[in-house]
mmCIF file of C-alpha atoms in Angstrom:
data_model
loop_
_atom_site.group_PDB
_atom_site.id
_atom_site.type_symbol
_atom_site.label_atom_id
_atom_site.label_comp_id
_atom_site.label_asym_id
_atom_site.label_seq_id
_atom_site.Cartn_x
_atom_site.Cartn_y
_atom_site.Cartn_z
ATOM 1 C CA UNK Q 1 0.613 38.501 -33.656
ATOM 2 C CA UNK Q 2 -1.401 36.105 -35.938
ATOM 3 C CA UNK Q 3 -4.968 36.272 -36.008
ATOM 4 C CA UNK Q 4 -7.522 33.335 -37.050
ATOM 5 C CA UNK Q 5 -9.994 33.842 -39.292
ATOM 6 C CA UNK Q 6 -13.692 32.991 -38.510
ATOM 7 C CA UNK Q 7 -14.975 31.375 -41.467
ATOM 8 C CA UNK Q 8 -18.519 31.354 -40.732
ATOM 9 C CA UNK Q 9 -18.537 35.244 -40.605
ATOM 10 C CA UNK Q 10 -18.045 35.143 -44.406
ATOM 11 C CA UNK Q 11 -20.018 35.848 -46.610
ATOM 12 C CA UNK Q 12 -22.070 33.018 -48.493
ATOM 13 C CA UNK Q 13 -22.310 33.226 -52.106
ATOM 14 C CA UNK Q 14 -25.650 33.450 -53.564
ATOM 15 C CA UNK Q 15 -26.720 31.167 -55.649
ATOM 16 C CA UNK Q 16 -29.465 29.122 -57.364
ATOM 17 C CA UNK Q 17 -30.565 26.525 -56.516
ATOM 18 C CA UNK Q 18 -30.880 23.325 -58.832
ATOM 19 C CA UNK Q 19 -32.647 20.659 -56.575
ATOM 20 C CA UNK Q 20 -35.431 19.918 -59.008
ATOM 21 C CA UNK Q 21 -35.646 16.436 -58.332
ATOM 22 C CA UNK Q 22 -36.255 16.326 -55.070
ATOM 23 C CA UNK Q 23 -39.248 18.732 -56.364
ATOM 24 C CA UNK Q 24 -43.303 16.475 -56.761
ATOM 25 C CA UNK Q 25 -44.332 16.950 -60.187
ATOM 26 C CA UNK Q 26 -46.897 19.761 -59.613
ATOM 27 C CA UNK Q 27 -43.853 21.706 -58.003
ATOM 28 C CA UNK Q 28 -41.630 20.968 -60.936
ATOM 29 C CA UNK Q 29 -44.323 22.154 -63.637
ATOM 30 C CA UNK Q 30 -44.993 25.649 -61.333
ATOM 31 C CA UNK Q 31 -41.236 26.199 -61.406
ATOM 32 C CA UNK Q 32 -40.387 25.265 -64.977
ATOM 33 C CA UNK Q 33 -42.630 27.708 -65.802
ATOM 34 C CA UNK Q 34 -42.180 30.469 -63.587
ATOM 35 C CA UNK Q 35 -38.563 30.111 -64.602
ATOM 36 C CA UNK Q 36 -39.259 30.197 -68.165
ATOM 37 C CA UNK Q 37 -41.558 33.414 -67.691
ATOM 38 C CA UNK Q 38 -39.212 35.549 -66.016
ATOM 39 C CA UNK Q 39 -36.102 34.599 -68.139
ATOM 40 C CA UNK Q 40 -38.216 35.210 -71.663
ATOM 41 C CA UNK Q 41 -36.816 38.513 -72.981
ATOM 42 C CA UNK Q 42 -34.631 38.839 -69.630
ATOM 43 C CA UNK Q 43 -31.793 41.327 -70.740
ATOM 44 C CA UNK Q 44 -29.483 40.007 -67.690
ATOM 45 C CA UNK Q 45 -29.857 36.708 -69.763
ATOM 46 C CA UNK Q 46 -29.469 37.208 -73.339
ATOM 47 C CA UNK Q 47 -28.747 33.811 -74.430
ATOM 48 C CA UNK Q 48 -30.047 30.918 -71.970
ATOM 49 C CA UNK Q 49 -28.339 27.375 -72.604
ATOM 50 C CA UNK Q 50 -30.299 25.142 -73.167
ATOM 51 C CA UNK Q 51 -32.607 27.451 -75.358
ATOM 52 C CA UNK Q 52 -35.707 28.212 -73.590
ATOM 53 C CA UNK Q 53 -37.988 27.538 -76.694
ATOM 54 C CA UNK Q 54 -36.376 23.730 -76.479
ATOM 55 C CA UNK Q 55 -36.810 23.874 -72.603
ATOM 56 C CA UNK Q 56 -40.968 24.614 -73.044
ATOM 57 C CA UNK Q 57 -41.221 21.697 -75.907
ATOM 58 C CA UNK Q 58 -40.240 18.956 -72.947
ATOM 59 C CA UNK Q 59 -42.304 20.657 -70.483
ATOM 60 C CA UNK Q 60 -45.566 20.575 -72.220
ATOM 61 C CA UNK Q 61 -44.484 17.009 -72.927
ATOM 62 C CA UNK Q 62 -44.389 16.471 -69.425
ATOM 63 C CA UNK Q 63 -47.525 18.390 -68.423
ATOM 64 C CA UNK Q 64 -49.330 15.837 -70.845
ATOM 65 C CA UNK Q 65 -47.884 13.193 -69.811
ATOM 66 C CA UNK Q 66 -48.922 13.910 -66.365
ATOM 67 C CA UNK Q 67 -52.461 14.681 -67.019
ATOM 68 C CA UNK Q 68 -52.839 11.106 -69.102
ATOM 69 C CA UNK Q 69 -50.995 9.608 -66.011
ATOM 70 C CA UNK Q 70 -53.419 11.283 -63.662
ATOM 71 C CA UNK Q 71 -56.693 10.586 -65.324
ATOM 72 C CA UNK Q 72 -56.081 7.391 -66.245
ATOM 73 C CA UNK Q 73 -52.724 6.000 -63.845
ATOM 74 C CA UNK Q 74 -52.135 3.020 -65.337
ATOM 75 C CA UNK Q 75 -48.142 1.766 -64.946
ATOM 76 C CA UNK Q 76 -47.574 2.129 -68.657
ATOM 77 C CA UNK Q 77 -49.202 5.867 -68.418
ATOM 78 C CA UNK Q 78 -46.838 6.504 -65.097
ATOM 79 C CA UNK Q 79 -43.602 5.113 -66.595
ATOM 80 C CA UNK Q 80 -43.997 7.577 -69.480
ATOM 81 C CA UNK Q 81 -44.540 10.744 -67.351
ATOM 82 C CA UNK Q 82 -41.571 9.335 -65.345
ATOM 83 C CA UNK Q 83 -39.230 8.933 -68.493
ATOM 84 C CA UNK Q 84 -40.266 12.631 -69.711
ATOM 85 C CA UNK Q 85 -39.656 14.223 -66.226
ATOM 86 C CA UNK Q 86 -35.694 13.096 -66.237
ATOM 87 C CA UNK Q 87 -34.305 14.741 -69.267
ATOM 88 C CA UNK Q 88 -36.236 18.081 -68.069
ATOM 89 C CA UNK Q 89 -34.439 17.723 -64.862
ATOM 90 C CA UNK Q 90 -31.340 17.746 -66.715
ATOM 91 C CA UNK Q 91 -32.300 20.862 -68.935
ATOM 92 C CA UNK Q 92 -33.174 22.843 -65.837
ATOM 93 C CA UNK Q 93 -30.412 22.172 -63.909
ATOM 94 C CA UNK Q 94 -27.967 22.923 -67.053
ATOM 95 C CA UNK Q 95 -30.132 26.116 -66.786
ATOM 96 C CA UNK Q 96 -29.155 26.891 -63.869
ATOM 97 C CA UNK Q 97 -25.858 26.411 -64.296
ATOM 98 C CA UNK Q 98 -25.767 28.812 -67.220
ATOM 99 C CA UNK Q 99 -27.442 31.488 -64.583
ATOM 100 C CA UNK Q 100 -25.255 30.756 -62.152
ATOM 101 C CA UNK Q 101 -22.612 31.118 -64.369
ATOM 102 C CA UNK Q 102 -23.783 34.584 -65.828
ATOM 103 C CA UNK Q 103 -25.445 36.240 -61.987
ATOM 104 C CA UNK Q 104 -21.933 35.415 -60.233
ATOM 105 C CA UNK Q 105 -23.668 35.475 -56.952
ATOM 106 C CA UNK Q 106 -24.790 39.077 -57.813
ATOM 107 C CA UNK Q 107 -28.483 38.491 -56.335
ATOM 108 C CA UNK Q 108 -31.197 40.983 -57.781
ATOM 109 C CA UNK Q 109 -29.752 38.824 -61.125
ATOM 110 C CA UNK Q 110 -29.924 35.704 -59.693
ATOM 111 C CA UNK Q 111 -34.117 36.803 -58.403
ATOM 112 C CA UNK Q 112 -34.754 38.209 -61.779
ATOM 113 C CA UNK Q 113 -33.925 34.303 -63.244
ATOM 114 C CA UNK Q 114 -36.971 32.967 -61.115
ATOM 115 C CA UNK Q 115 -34.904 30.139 -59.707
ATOM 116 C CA UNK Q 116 -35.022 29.430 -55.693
ATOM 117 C CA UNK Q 117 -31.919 30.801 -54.357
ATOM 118 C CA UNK Q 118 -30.453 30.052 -50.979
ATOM 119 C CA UNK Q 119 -30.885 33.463 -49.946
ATOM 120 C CA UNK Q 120 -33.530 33.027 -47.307
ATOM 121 C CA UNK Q 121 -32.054 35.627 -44.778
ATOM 122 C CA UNK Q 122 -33.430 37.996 -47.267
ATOM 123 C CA UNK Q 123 -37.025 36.982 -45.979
ATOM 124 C CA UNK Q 124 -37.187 39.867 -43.330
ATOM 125 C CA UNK Q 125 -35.823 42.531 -46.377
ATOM 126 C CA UNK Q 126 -37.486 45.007 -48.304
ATOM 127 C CA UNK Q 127 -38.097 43.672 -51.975
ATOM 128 C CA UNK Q 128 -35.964 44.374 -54.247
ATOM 129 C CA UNK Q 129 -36.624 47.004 -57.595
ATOM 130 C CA UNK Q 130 -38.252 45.112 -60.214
ATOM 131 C CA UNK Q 131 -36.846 43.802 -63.067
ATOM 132 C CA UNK Q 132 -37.480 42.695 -66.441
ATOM 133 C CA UNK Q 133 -40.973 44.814 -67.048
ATOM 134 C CA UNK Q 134 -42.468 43.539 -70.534
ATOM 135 C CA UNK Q 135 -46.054 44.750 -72.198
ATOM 136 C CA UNK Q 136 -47.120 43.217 -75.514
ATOM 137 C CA UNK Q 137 -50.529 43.130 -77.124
ATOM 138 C CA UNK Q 138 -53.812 41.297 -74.945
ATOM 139 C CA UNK Q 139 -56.100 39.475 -77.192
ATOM 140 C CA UNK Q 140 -58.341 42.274 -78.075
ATOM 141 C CA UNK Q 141 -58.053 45.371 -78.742
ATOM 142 C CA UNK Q 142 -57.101 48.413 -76.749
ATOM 143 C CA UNK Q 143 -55.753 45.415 -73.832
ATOM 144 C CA UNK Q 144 -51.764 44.902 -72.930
ATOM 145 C CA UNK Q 145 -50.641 41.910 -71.143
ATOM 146 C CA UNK Q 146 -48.032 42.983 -68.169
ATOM 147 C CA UNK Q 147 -45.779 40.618 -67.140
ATOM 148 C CA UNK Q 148 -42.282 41.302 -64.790
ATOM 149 C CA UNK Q 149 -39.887 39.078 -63.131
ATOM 150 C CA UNK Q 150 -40.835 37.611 -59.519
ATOM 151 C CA UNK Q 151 -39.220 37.891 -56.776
ATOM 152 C CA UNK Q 152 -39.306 34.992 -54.101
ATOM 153 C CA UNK Q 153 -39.533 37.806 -51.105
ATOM 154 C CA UNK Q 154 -42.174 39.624 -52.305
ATOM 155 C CA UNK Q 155 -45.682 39.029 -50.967
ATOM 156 C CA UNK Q 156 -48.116 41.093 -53.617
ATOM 157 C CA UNK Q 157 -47.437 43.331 -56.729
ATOM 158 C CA UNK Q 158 -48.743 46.750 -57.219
ATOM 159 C CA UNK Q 159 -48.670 48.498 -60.878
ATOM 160 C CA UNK Q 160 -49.642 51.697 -62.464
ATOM 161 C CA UNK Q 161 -49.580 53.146 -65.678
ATOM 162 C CA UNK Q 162 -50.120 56.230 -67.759
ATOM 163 C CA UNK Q 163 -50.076 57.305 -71.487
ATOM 164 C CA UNK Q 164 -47.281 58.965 -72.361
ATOM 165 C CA UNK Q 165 -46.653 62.419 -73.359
ATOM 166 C CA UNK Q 166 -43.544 64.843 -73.661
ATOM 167 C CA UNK Q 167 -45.037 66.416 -70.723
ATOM 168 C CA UNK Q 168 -45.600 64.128 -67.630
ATOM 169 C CA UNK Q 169 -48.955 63.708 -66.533
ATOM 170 C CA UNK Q 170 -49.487 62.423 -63.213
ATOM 171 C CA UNK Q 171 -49.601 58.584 -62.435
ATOM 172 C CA UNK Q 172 -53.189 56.890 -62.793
ATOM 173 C CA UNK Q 173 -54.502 54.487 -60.124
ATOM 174 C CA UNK Q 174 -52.268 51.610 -58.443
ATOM 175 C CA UNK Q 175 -53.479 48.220 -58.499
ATOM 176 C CA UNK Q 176 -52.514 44.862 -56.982
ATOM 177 C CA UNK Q 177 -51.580 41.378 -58.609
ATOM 178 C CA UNK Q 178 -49.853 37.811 -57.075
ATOM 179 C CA UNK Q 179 -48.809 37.179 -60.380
ATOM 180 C CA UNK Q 180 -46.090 38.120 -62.147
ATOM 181 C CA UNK Q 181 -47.234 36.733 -65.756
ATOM 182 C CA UNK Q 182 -50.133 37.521 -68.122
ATOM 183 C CA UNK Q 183 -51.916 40.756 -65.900
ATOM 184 C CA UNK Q 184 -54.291 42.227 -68.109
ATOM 185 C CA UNK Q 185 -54.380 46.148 -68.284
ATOM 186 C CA UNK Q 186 -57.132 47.434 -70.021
ATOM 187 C CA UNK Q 187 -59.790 49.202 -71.349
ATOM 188 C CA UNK Q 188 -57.385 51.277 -72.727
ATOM 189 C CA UNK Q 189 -56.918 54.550 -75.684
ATOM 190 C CA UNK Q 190 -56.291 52.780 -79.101
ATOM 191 C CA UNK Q 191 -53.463 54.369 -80.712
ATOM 192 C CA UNK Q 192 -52.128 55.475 -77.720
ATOM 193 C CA UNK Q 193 -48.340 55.150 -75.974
ATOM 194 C CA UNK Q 194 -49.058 53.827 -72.550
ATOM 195 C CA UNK Q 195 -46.115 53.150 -69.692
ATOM 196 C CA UNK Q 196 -46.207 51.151 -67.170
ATOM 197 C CA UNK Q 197 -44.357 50.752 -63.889
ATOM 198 C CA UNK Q 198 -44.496 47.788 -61.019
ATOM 199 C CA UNK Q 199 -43.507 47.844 -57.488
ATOM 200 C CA UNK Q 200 -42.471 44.943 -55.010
ATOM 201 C CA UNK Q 201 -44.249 44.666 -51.329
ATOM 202 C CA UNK Q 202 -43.840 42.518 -48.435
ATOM 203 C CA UNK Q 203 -44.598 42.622 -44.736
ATOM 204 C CA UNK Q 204 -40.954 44.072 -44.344
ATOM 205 C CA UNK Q 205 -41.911 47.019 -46.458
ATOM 206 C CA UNK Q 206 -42.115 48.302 -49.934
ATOM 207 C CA UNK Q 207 -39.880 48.085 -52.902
ATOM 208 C CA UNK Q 208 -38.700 50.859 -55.295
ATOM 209 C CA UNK Q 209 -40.831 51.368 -58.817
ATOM 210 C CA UNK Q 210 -39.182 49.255 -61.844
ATOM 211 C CA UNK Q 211 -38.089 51.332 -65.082
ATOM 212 C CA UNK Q 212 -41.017 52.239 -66.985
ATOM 213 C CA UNK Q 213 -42.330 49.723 -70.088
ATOM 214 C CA UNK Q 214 -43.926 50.983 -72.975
ATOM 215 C CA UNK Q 215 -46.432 50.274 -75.564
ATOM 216 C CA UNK Q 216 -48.123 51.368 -78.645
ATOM 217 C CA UNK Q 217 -51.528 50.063 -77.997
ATOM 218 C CA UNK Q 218 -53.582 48.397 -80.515
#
């Protein structure tokens, strides 16, 4: 005896998402560069098409074109902005083609990217581990900027950090962030090898601890 198939009980293949026109312009910036943040030095990504570095040129082109449009709005002003937001449409949408084409619907790869997925069922989830940890050197000394990939689900950050020594010591202090770009971690020992872990939460619960990152601060 033959048996149908219910179609909607399979599963949907994750994906993300490249609607960036439909986006205002404030949206666009806020996602062109939380994209380009968490894909920067993203192992699961090692060679974005188009090149990220080409990707930021247009958008500060665009972000100035949209301040000069906003302060002073004249149609000239406006029709520039306008003919600068199209090709970085297309870039970011070949993007995400390219991430698409790389995450195969695998989705902890496709949240590391920092594109919207169509995943919202995972709203009532747990976050997932995070990925994609980087430290490099603040702007004075004995600082170390922390920056980690986002993760649409995720509601606040925590971090904590420790120097590091052949034997363990125990964790310091956690603290909280919203952001996943440019946290500040400091004062801190000069000369020192610090590590650094981060940790997802939402109102569903709380995530595991990334790998650790480390640093030689200076």
């Amino acid at each position: 005896m033959c048996r149908s198939i219910n179609r909607t009980n399979m599963a949907t293949k994750m994906k993300a998402l490249i609607g960036f026109g439909k986006m205002k312009d404030d949206e666009l910036v806020i996602s062109c560069n939380t994209i380009i943040g968490a894909m920067t030095d993203n192992a699961k990504y090692p060679a974005p098409t188009p090149a990220l570095a080409d990707i930021q040129i247009m958008l500060d082109d665009f972000t100035a074109k949209l301040a000069v449009a906003r302060k002073r709005g004249s149609p000239e002003d406006t029709a520039r902005k306008d003919e600068s937001r199209s090709p970085l449409i297309v870039v970011m949408q070949q993007l995400g083609y390219y991430v698409n084409s790389v995450a195969q619907g695998h989705l902890s790869t496709l949240l590391s990217s920092g594109f919207p997925t169509n995943s919202t069922s995972f709203a009532n989830q747990v976050p997932l581990k995070v990925d994609n940890v980087r430290l490099s050197d603040g702007r004075q000394s004995g600082q170390v900027k922390l920056d980690f990939a986002p993760q649409k689900i995720a509601t606040i950050y925590e971090y904590r950090y420790r120097i590091r020594t052949d034997i363990p010591v125990e964790w310091g202090d956690r603290f909280t962030t919203t952001s996943s770009r440019s946290n500040i971690i400091a004062p801190l020992e000069v000369g020192k090898f610090y590590e650094v872990q981060v940790r997802a939460i939402n109102t569903q619960g709380v995530g595991d601890w990334s790998d650790s990152a480390n640093i030689l601060v200076r």
